[in-house]
mmCIF file of C-alpha atoms in Angstrom:
data_model
loop_
_atom_site.group_PDB
_atom_site.id
_atom_site.type_symbol
_atom_site.label_atom_id
_atom_site.label_comp_id
_atom_site.label_asym_id
_atom_site.label_seq_id
_atom_site.Cartn_x
_atom_site.Cartn_y
_atom_site.Cartn_z
ATOM 1 C CA UNK A 221 8.967 19.105 4.817
ATOM 2 C CA UNK A 222 12.474 18.535 3.552
ATOM 3 C CA UNK A 223 15.158 16.154 4.772
ATOM 4 C CA UNK A 224 17.600 19.072 4.992
ATOM 5 C CA UNK A 225 16.210 19.663 8.476
ATOM 6 C CA UNK A 226 18.131 16.568 9.510
ATOM 7 C CA UNK A 227 21.439 18.350 8.945
ATOM 8 C CA UNK A 228 20.943 20.001 12.333
ATOM 9 C CA UNK A 229 19.221 17.218 14.237
ATOM 10 C CA UNK A 230 17.690 13.847 13.388
ATOM 11 C CA UNK A 231 14.162 13.720 12.086
ATOM 12 C CA UNK A 232 12.033 12.140 14.790
ATOM 13 C CA UNK A 233 9.563 9.479 13.625
ATOM 14 C CA UNK A 234 6.587 8.120 15.583
ATOM 15 C CA UNK A 235 4.474 5.074 14.784
ATOM 16 C CA UNK A 236 0.914 4.840 16.098
ATOM 17 C CA UNK A 237 -0.479 1.320 16.008
ATOM 18 C CA UNK A 238 3.096 0.118 16.267
ATOM 19 C CA UNK A 239 2.279 -3.469 17.262
ATOM 20 C CA UNK A 240 -0.069 -4.146 14.329
ATOM 21 C CA UNK A 241 1.192 -5.768 11.156
ATOM 22 C CA UNK A 242 1.434 -2.450 9.297
ATOM 23 C CA UNK A 243 3.134 -0.624 12.160
ATOM 24 C CA UNK A 244 5.579 -3.451 12.801
ATOM 25 C CA UNK A 245 6.483 -3.589 9.115
ATOM 26 C CA UNK A 246 7.069 0.175 9.024
ATOM 27 C CA UNK A 247 9.490 -0.241 11.928
ATOM 28 C CA UNK A 248 11.279 -3.175 10.286
ATOM 29 C CA UNK A 249 11.877 -1.081 7.175
ATOM 30 C CA UNK A 250 12.922 2.057 9.089
ATOM 31 C CA UNK A 251 15.547 0.019 10.933
ATOM 32 C CA UNK A 252 17.120 -0.707 7.518
ATOM 33 C CA UNK A 253 16.931 2.902 6.335
ATOM 34 C CA UNK A 254 20.283 4.565 5.608
ATOM 35 C CA UNK A 255 19.130 7.776 7.319
ATOM 36 C CA UNK A 256 18.574 5.766 10.515
ATOM 37 C CA UNK A 257 22.046 4.262 10.351
ATOM 38 C CA UNK A 258 23.579 7.679 9.595
ATOM 39 C CA UNK A 259 21.930 9.222 12.647
ATOM 40 C CA UNK A 260 19.739 11.482 10.501
ATOM 41 C CA UNK A 261 16.475 9.767 11.427
ATOM 42 C CA UNK A 262 15.494 8.544 14.867
ATOM 43 C CA UNK A 263 12.649 6.268 15.908
ATOM 44 C CA UNK A 264 10.681 8.090 18.555
ATOM 45 C CA UNK A 265 7.421 7.128 20.236
ATOM 46 C CA UNK A 266 5.921 3.703 19.567
ATOM 47 C CA UNK A 267 2.234 3.933 20.437
ATOM 48 C CA UNK A 268 -0.672 1.491 20.560
ATOM 49 C CA UNK A 269 -3.909 0.895 22.431
ATOM 50 C CA UNK A 270 -4.233 -2.484 24.127
ATOM 51 C CA UNK A 271 -0.466 -3.095 23.878
ATOM 52 C CA UNK A 272 0.495 -0.003 25.883
ATOM 53 C CA UNK A 273 2.976 -0.891 28.620
ATOM 54 C CA UNK A 274 4.196 -4.025 26.834
ATOM 55 C CA UNK A 275 7.844 -4.273 25.836
ATOM 56 C CA UNK A 276 8.803 -4.409 22.180
ATOM 57 C CA UNK A 277 10.733 -7.587 23.022
ATOM 58 C CA UNK A 278 7.436 -9.228 23.899
ATOM 59 C CA UNK A 279 5.185 -7.622 21.295
ATOM 60 C CA UNK A 280 7.571 -7.732 18.318
ATOM 61 C CA UNK A 281 10.486 -10.095 18.989
ATOM 62 C CA UNK A 282 11.536 -9.863 15.325
ATOM 63 C CA UNK A 283 12.820 -6.305 16.019
ATOM 64 C CA UNK A 284 15.736 -6.876 18.432
ATOM 65 C CA UNK A 285 17.108 -3.352 17.878
ATOM 66 C CA UNK A 286 14.051 -2.011 19.707
ATOM 67 C CA UNK A 287 13.759 -4.779 22.309
ATOM 68 C CA UNK A 288 14.533 -2.357 25.158
ATOM 69 C CA UNK A 289 11.665 -0.051 24.223
ATOM 70 C CA UNK A 290 8.148 -0.039 25.703
ATOM 71 C CA UNK A 291 4.918 0.552 23.816
ATOM 72 C CA UNK A 292 3.255 3.789 24.914
ATOM 73 C CA UNK A 293 -0.380 4.818 25.048
ATOM 74 C CA UNK A 294 -1.413 7.258 22.338
ATOM 75 C CA UNK A 295 -0.556 10.830 23.327
ATOM 76 C CA UNK A 296 -1.269 13.747 20.991
ATOM 77 C CA UNK A 297 1.079 16.099 22.832
ATOM 78 C CA UNK A 298 3.952 13.671 22.355
ATOM 79 C CA UNK A 299 3.074 13.127 18.713
ATOM 80 C CA UNK A 300 3.285 16.883 18.110
ATOM 81 C CA UNK A 301 6.982 16.660 19.008
ATOM 82 C CA UNK A 302 7.679 14.389 16.024
ATOM 83 C CA UNK A 303 8.547 15.354 12.453
ATOM 84 C CA UNK A 304 6.962 12.265 10.879
ATOM 85 C CA UNK A 305 3.969 10.279 12.149
ATOM 86 C CA UNK A 306 2.922 6.934 10.666
ATOM 87 C CA UNK A 307 -0.649 5.917 11.493
ATOM 88 C CA UNK A 308 -1.266 2.161 11.411
ATOM 89 C CA UNK A 309 -4.712 2.216 13.004
ATOM 90 C CA UNK A 310 -8.058 0.600 12.181
ATOM 91 C CA UNK A 311 -10.183 2.545 9.711
ATOM 92 C CA UNK A 312 -11.967 5.555 11.158
ATOM 93 C CA UNK A 313 -9.381 6.434 13.822
ATOM 94 C CA UNK A 314 -6.698 8.299 11.874
ATOM 95 C CA UNK A 315 -8.652 11.464 11.085
ATOM 96 C CA UNK A 316 -9.137 12.381 14.744
ATOM 97 C CA UNK A 317 -5.400 12.208 15.360
ATOM 98 C CA UNK A 318 -4.331 13.872 12.110
ATOM 99 C CA UNK A 319 -6.492 16.945 12.657
ATOM 100 C CA UNK A 320 -4.663 17.632 15.925
ATOM 101 C CA UNK A 321 -1.146 17.495 14.460
ATOM 102 C CA UNK A 322 0.758 20.537 13.126
ATOM 103 C CA UNK A 323 0.532 21.248 9.401
ATOM 104 C CA UNK A 324 4.301 20.859 9.017
ATOM 105 C CA UNK A 325 4.249 17.326 10.479
ATOM 106 C CA UNK A 326 4.472 14.682 7.773
ATOM 107 C CA UNK A 327 1.522 12.380 8.462
ATOM 108 C CA UNK A 328 1.316 9.083 6.581
ATOM 109 C CA UNK A 329 -1.921 7.168 7.067
ATOM 110 C CA UNK A 330 -1.956 3.438 6.368
ATOM 111 C CA UNK A 331 -5.716 3.164 6.940
ATOM 112 C CA UNK A 332 -8.565 4.098 4.605
ATOM 113 C CA UNK A 333 -9.595 7.394 6.225
ATOM 114 C CA UNK A 334 -8.270 9.652 3.465
ATOM 115 C CA UNK A 335 -8.148 7.372 0.402
ATOM 116 C CA UNK A 336 -11.570 7.957 -1.132
ATOM 117 C CA UNK A 337 -12.409 11.163 -3.002
ATOM 118 C CA UNK A 338 -16.139 10.505 -3.046
ATOM 119 C CA UNK A 339 -18.028 10.979 0.239
ATOM 120 C CA UNK A 340 -20.818 8.697 -0.995
ATOM 121 C CA UNK A 341 -18.327 5.859 -1.481
ATOM 122 C CA UNK A 342 -17.100 6.355 2.093
ATOM 123 C CA UNK A 343 -20.623 6.280 3.457
ATOM 124 C CA UNK A 344 -21.514 3.128 1.524
ATOM 125 C CA UNK A 345 -18.401 1.081 2.295
ATOM 126 C CA UNK A 346 -17.179 2.434 5.654
ATOM 127 C CA UNK A 347 -19.785 4.693 7.232
ATOM 128 C CA UNK A 348 -19.224 7.402 9.804
ATOM 129 C CA UNK A 349 -17.867 10.876 9.220
ATOM 130 C CA UNK A 350 -16.121 11.468 5.905
ATOM 131 C CA UNK A 351 -12.736 13.127 6.543
ATOM 132 C CA UNK A 352 -11.863 14.100 2.965
ATOM 133 C CA UNK A 353 -8.966 12.881 0.839
ATOM 134 C CA UNK A 354 -5.197 13.306 0.797
ATOM 135 C CA UNK A 355 -2.605 12.796 -1.972
ATOM 136 C CA UNK A 356 -2.649 9.113 -2.818
ATOM 137 C CA UNK A 357 0.346 6.881 -2.200
ATOM 138 C CA UNK A 358 0.950 4.925 -5.391
ATOM 139 C CA UNK A 359 3.897 6.956 -6.749
ATOM 140 C CA UNK A 360 3.901 4.959 -9.990
ATOM 141 C CA UNK A 361 0.542 6.412 -11.048
ATOM 142 C CA UNK A 362 0.595 9.478 -13.337
ATOM 143 C CA UNK A 363 1.101 12.695 -11.344
ATOM 144 C CA UNK A 364 1.152 10.948 -7.964
ATOM 145 C CA UNK A 365 4.844 11.414 -7.244
ATOM 146 C CA UNK A 366 4.599 15.182 -7.657
ATOM 147 C CA UNK A 367 1.519 15.399 -5.423
ATOM 148 C CA UNK A 368 3.210 13.350 -2.688
ATOM 149 C CA UNK A 369 6.358 15.470 -2.824
ATOM 150 C CA UNK A 370 4.307 18.648 -2.411
ATOM 151 C CA UNK A 371 2.297 17.500 0.613
ATOM 152 C CA UNK A 372 2.743 16.749 4.306
ATOM 153 C CA UNK A 373 -0.230 14.392 4.231
ATOM 154 C CA UNK A 374 -0.295 11.072 2.344
ATOM 155 C CA UNK A 375 -2.974 8.364 2.180
ATOM 156 C CA UNK A 376 -1.438 4.926 1.673
ATOM 157 C CA UNK A 377 -3.549 2.690 -0.601
ATOM 158 C CA UNK A 378 -5.178 -0.552 0.353
ATOM 159 C CA UNK A 379 -3.214 -3.682 -0.497
ATOM 160 C CA UNK A 380 -5.698 -4.996 -3.088
ATOM 161 C CA UNK A 381 -5.881 -1.600 -4.878
ATOM 162 C CA UNK A 382 -2.078 -1.450 -5.029
ATOM 163 C CA UNK A 383 -1.679 -4.789 -6.817
ATOM 164 C CA UNK A 384 -4.728 -4.262 -9.007
ATOM 165 C CA UNK A 385 -3.912 -0.695 -9.986
ATOM 166 C CA UNK A 386 -0.324 -1.462 -10.936
ATOM 167 C CA UNK A 387 -1.559 -4.374 -13.062
ATOM 168 C CA UNK A 388 -4.307 -2.447 -14.846
ATOM 169 C CA UNK A 389 -3.774 1.311 -15.069
ATOM 170 C CA UNK A 390 -1.406 1.445 -18.096
ATOM 171 C CA UNK A 391 -3.965 -0.462 -20.196
ATOM 172 C CA UNK A 392 -6.759 1.866 -19.092
ATOM 173 C CA UNK A 393 -4.712 5.027 -19.590
ATOM 174 C CA UNK A 394 -3.895 4.080 -23.197
ATOM 175 C CA UNK A 395 -7.445 2.947 -23.988
ATOM 176 C CA UNK A 396 -6.280 -0.596 -24.742
ATOM 177 C CA UNK A 397 -9.137 -2.422 -23.028
ATOM 178 C CA UNK A 398 -12.884 -2.138 -22.821
ATOM 179 C CA UNK A 399 -14.536 -0.874 -19.676
ATOM 180 C CA UNK A 400 -15.685 -4.156 -18.068
ATOM 181 C CA UNK A 401 -12.840 -5.637 -15.992
ATOM 182 C CA UNK A 402 -12.940 -8.936 -14.098
ATOM 183 C CA UNK A 403 -10.459 -8.947 -11.220
ATOM 184 C CA UNK A 404 -9.556 -11.869 -8.950
ATOM 185 C CA UNK A 405 -7.038 -11.231 -6.163
ATOM 186 C CA UNK A 406 -5.709 -14.023 -3.955
ATOM 187 C CA UNK A 407 -4.353 -12.813 -0.623
ATOM 188 C CA UNK A 408 -2.547 -14.117 2.432
ATOM 189 C CA UNK A 409 -4.133 -13.933 5.880
ATOM 190 C CA UNK A 410 -2.032 -11.017 7.197
ATOM 191 C CA UNK A 411 -4.204 -8.724 5.088
ATOM 192 C CA UNK A 412 -6.910 -9.198 7.712
ATOM 193 C CA UNK A 413 -4.768 -7.567 10.376
ATOM 194 C CA UNK A 414 -3.530 -8.812 13.726
ATOM 195 C CA UNK A 415 -6.842 -8.746 15.582
ATOM 196 C CA UNK A 416 -8.315 -12.042 16.754
ATOM 197 C CA UNK A 417 -10.726 -13.490 14.205
ATOM 198 C CA UNK A 418 -12.157 -16.992 13.900
ATOM 199 C CA UNK A 419 -12.083 -16.805 10.103
ATOM 200 C CA UNK A 420 -8.310 -16.237 10.151
ATOM 201 C CA UNK A 421 -7.414 -19.075 12.529
ATOM 202 C CA UNK A 422 -4.976 -21.625 11.178
ATOM 203 C CA UNK A 423 -7.557 -24.410 11.451
ATOM 204 C CA UNK A 424 -9.961 -22.348 9.330
ATOM 205 C CA UNK A 425 -7.481 -21.366 6.609
ATOM 206 C CA UNK A 426 -4.861 -24.107 6.239
ATOM 207 C CA UNK A 427 -5.503 -26.288 3.216
ATOM 208 C CA UNK A 428 -8.432 -24.152 2.109
ATOM 209 C CA UNK A 429 -9.335 -21.325 -0.292
ATOM 210 C CA UNK A 430 -12.366 -19.068 0.165
ATOM 211 C CA UNK A 431 -13.814 -16.144 -1.753
ATOM 212 C CA UNK A 432 -15.198 -13.402 0.484
ATOM 213 C CA UNK A 433 -16.873 -9.977 0.228
ATOM 214 C CA UNK A 434 -17.792 -10.926 -3.324
ATOM 215 C CA UNK A 435 -19.919 -9.201 -5.985
ATOM 216 C CA UNK A 436 -18.755 -5.658 -5.295
ATOM 217 C CA UNK A 437 -19.011 -5.765 -1.509
ATOM 218 C CA UNK A 438 -15.306 -5.460 -0.631
ATOM 219 C CA UNK A 439 -14.285 -2.062 0.732
ATOM 220 C CA UNK A 440 -11.442 -1.778 -1.758
ATOM 221 C CA UNK A 441 -13.822 -1.946 -4.702
ATOM 222 C CA UNK A 442 -14.468 1.832 -4.981
ATOM 223 C CA UNK A 443 -10.783 2.584 -4.422
ATOM 224 C CA UNK A 444 -9.733 0.486 -7.422
ATOM 225 C CA UNK A 445 -12.418 2.079 -9.590
ATOM 226 C CA UNK A 446 -11.341 5.535 -8.399
ATOM 227 C CA UNK A 447 -7.753 4.850 -9.427
ATOM 228 C CA UNK A 448 -8.709 3.656 -12.888
ATOM 229 C CA UNK A 449 -11.044 6.612 -13.378
ATOM 230 C CA UNK A 450 -8.174 8.929 -12.446
ATOM 231 C CA UNK A 451 -6.146 7.745 -15.453
ATOM 232 C CA UNK A 452 -8.998 8.107 -17.917
ATOM 233 C CA UNK A 453 -11.285 5.128 -17.348
ATOM 234 C CA UNK A 454 -14.504 7.056 -16.843
ATOM 235 C CA UNK A 455 -16.845 4.155 -17.657
ATOM 236 C CA UNK A 456 -15.069 1.446 -15.661
ATOM 237 C CA UNK A 457 -17.219 -1.502 -14.536
ATOM 238 C CA UNK A 458 -15.280 -3.652 -12.096
ATOM 239 C CA UNK A 459 -16.174 -7.161 -10.988
ATOM 240 C CA UNK A 460 -13.833 -7.847 -8.051
ATOM 241 C CA UNK A 461 -13.461 -11.198 -6.279
ATOM 242 C CA UNK A 462 -11.003 -11.426 -3.359
ATOM 243 C CA UNK A 463 -9.885 -14.909 -2.312
ATOM 244 C CA UNK A 464 -8.310 -15.851 1.019
ATOM 245 C CA UNK A 465 -5.395 -18.295 0.798
ATOM 246 C CA UNK A 466 -3.317 -20.041 3.513
ATOM 247 C CA UNK A 467 -0.312 -17.726 3.117
ATOM 248 C CA UNK A 468 1.188 -15.314 5.659
ATOM 249 C CA UNK A 469 1.934 -12.689 2.986
ATOM 250 C CA UNK A 470 1.357 -11.944 -0.658
ATOM 251 C CA UNK A 471 -1.293 -10.931 -3.180
ATOM 252 C CA UNK A 472 -1.604 -12.327 -6.689
ATOM 253 C CA UNK A 473 -3.999 -10.294 -8.830
ATOM 254 C CA UNK A 474 -5.319 -11.387 -12.226
ATOM 255 C CA UNK A 475 -7.447 -8.979 -14.264
ATOM 256 C CA UNK A 476 -9.181 -9.949 -17.505
ATOM 257 C CA UNK A 477 -10.730 -7.500 -19.966
ATOM 258 C CA UNK A 478 -11.726 -7.432 -23.622
ATOM 259 C CA UNK A 479 -9.208 -5.763 -25.909
ATOM 260 C CA UNK A 480 -10.208 -2.526 -27.559
ATOM 261 C CA UNK A 481 -10.644 -2.740 -31.318
ATOM 262 C CA UNK A 482 -7.387 -3.014 -33.250
ATOM 263 C CA UNK A 483 -5.184 -3.642 -30.186
ATOM 264 C CA UNK A 484 -2.659 -6.500 -30.227
ATOM 265 C CA UNK A 485 -0.257 -7.941 -27.668
ATOM 266 C CA UNK A 486 2.702 -5.919 -28.951
ATOM 267 C CA UNK A 487 0.773 -2.706 -28.355
ATOM 268 C CA UNK A 488 -0.150 -3.732 -24.829
ATOM 269 C CA UNK A 489 3.391 -4.749 -23.945
ATOM 270 C CA UNK A 490 4.795 -1.515 -25.373
ATOM 271 C CA UNK A 491 2.429 0.497 -23.152
ATOM 272 C CA UNK A 492 3.634 -1.345 -20.041
ATOM 273 C CA UNK A 493 7.280 -1.052 -21.020
ATOM 274 C CA UNK A 494 6.814 2.686 -21.353
ATOM 275 C CA UNK A 495 4.847 3.045 -18.092
ATOM 276 C CA UNK A 496 7.359 1.151 -15.967
ATOM 277 C CA UNK A 497 10.676 1.714 -17.762
ATOM 278 C CA UNK A 498 12.053 3.975 -15.016
ATOM 279 C CA UNK A 499 10.224 2.511 -12.018
ATOM 280 C CA UNK A 500 12.600 0.809 -9.564
ATOM 281 C CA UNK A 501 9.925 -1.288 -7.865
ATOM 282 C CA UNK A 502 7.669 -2.401 -10.737
ATOM 283 C CA UNK A 503 9.090 -5.106 -12.977
ATOM 284 C CA UNK A 504 7.457 -6.176 -16.243
ATOM 285 C CA UNK A 505 8.434 -9.809 -16.659
ATOM 286 C CA UNK A 506 9.654 -11.377 -19.890
ATOM 287 C CA UNK A 507 6.994 -13.026 -22.054
ATOM 288 C CA UNK A 508 6.016 -16.429 -20.739
ATOM 289 C CA UNK A 509 7.112 -15.747 -17.160
ATOM 290 C CA UNK A 510 4.337 -15.334 -14.585
ATOM 291 C CA UNK A 511 4.431 -13.244 -11.380
ATOM 292 C CA UNK A 512 4.528 -15.214 -8.156
ATOM 293 C CA UNK A 513 4.205 -14.076 -4.587
ATOM 294 C CA UNK A 514 7.274 -15.943 -3.332
ATOM 295 C CA UNK A 515 9.455 -13.741 -5.557
ATOM 296 C CA UNK A 516 8.376 -10.512 -3.857
ATOM 297 C CA UNK A 517 8.047 -11.518 -0.192
ATOM 298 C CA UNK A 518 9.875 -9.052 2.042
ATOM 299 C CA UNK A 519 10.372 -6.578 -0.787
ATOM 300 C CA UNK A 520 8.736 -3.418 -2.088
ATOM 301 C CA UNK A 521 8.658 -4.899 -5.584
ATOM 302 C CA UNK A 522 5.702 -5.586 -7.829
ATOM 303 C CA UNK A 523 5.943 -8.109 -10.641
ATOM 304 C CA UNK A 524 3.664 -7.516 -13.641
ATOM 305 C CA UNK A 525 2.825 -9.560 -16.722
ATOM 306 C CA UNK A 526 0.571 -8.932 -19.739
ATOM 307 C CA UNK A 527 -0.696 -11.647 -22.065
ATOM 308 C CA UNK A 528 -3.300 -11.704 -24.834
ATOM 309 C CA UNK A 529 -5.756 -14.562 -25.282
ATOM 310 C CA UNK A 530 -6.322 -14.289 -29.024
ATOM 311 C CA UNK A 531 -9.143 -16.825 -29.148
ATOM 312 C CA UNK A 532 -11.116 -14.994 -26.463
ATOM 313 C CA UNK A 533 -10.133 -11.496 -27.576
ATOM 314 C CA UNK A 534 -9.053 -10.630 -24.040
ATOM 315 C CA UNK A 535 -5.941 -9.525 -22.215
ATOM 316 C CA UNK A 536 -4.722 -11.002 -18.923
ATOM 317 C CA UNK A 537 -3.028 -8.471 -16.613
ATOM 318 C CA UNK A 538 -1.252 -10.037 -13.640
ATOM 319 C CA UNK A 539 0.653 -8.685 -10.635
ATOM 320 C CA UNK A 540 2.260 -10.004 -7.461
ATOM 321 C CA UNK A 541 3.108 -7.959 -4.362
ATOM 322 C CA UNK A 542 3.880 -8.451 -0.693
ATOM 323 C CA UNK A 543 0.710 -7.035 0.888
ATOM 324 C CA UNK A 544 2.526 -5.806 4.001
ATOM 325 C CA UNK A 545 5.398 -4.203 2.105
ATOM 326 C CA UNK A 546 4.497 -2.698 -1.290
ATOM 327 C CA UNK A 547 0.858 -3.154 -0.269
ATOM 328 C CA UNK A 548 1.173 -1.098 2.946
ATOM 329 C CA UNK A 549 4.295 -0.287 4.947
ATOM 330 C CA UNK A 550 6.794 -0.298 2.086
ATOM 331 C CA UNK A 551 4.603 2.132 0.184
ATOM 332 C CA UNK A 552 4.421 4.267 3.334
ATOM 333 C CA UNK A 553 8.212 4.507 3.602
ATOM 334 C CA UNK A 554 8.496 5.036 -0.164
ATOM 335 C CA UNK A 555 6.140 8.012 0.172
ATOM 336 C CA UNK A 556 8.073 9.278 3.191
ATOM 337 C CA UNK A 557 11.247 9.190 1.112
ATOM 338 C CA UNK A 558 9.600 11.193 -1.667
ATOM 339 C CA UNK A 559 8.155 13.766 0.704
ATOM 340 C CA UNK A 560 11.419 14.247 2.597
ATOM 341 C CA UNK A 561 13.618 14.329 -0.499
ATOM 342 C CA UNK A 562 15.443 11.083 0.286
ATOM 343 C CA UNK A 563 16.375 8.598 -2.419
ATOM 344 C CA UNK A 564 13.029 6.954 -3.187
ATOM 345 C CA UNK A 565 14.390 3.428 -2.748
ATOM 346 C CA UNK A 566 16.114 4.176 0.586
ATOM 347 C CA UNK A 567 15.588 1.362 3.092
ATOM 348 C CA UNK A 568 13.402 -0.613 0.715
ATOM 349 C CA UNK A 569 14.322 -4.021 -0.693
ATOM 350 C CA UNK A 570 13.872 -4.657 -4.399
ATOM 351 C CA UNK A 571 14.954 -8.298 -4.212
ATOM 352 C CA UNK A 572 12.531 -10.741 -2.598
ATOM 353 C CA UNK A 573 13.192 -13.631 -0.230
ATOM 354 C CA UNK A 574 13.261 -17.008 -1.965
ATOM 355 C CA UNK A 575 12.455 -19.744 -1.342
#
């Protein structure tokens, strides 16, 4: 698909799962998109399950531009009338919808249905029917931008894999670290979605930190390994510990690995400078400055830092992202821009909200 179609009539965009955190964030970003304000992109059907029949004013009061709209029940026939469909559904639901949409519809899936290339990984971590894989939505990875531009199907990464991959892949691609990587990622509660859950209640999370799905059990574990293998890390051994923190948004990832023989901090920094020199959303911080989630809230930015612990012979690779923006919906719009031929940064904030 190409944005030139919009010269005749606006591209029509639908969001399925519109009232979830991912769907609502997609809508927030689209409302800031220059193509929307120029009349070249229109927001069509807003669909959801249990929220069908509810007004946007009630379901998402932070989107006053759409307050007059009503959430619709999912309808494949209506979706076929749209040029772009964002799927913000629970895992395992996207494939059934996607297979019924025309090949020339740009379908962007924010769930896990098409992320994994290995059917055995899907069976182990998700279960159910394996739907295959689509081009993967981290444009900053080698070759990803070209694959996204050439496809009408895009799988948006998980939020943990986004922060972790952007922190680690340049070191893996250049062979700067050994294969055993220890990763700790601290996340805000919105990563658990909008569904009711006792473990995400304020009284359960405020003033507390908790590791969960530890020792390789988290569903994003194989996705991170897959990404690092794709850039040359064939023998990757990942120890991943996610930690829940009392924050609405944000993920801080810290990865530690032993340096390869003969590698120093200057070599590591040079590799990251080269990898991200032309990337508008990934910012390698100056030495001594650490990424922090408050600096990227509301933006599609990712802050990265690299630092060598000479006494331990290890490197610390750190990143901070907004899990709902760069970690989900921002990446989805970024991939839409690439696929449609828009400016890649269109509608997406680079500056965060602080304090």
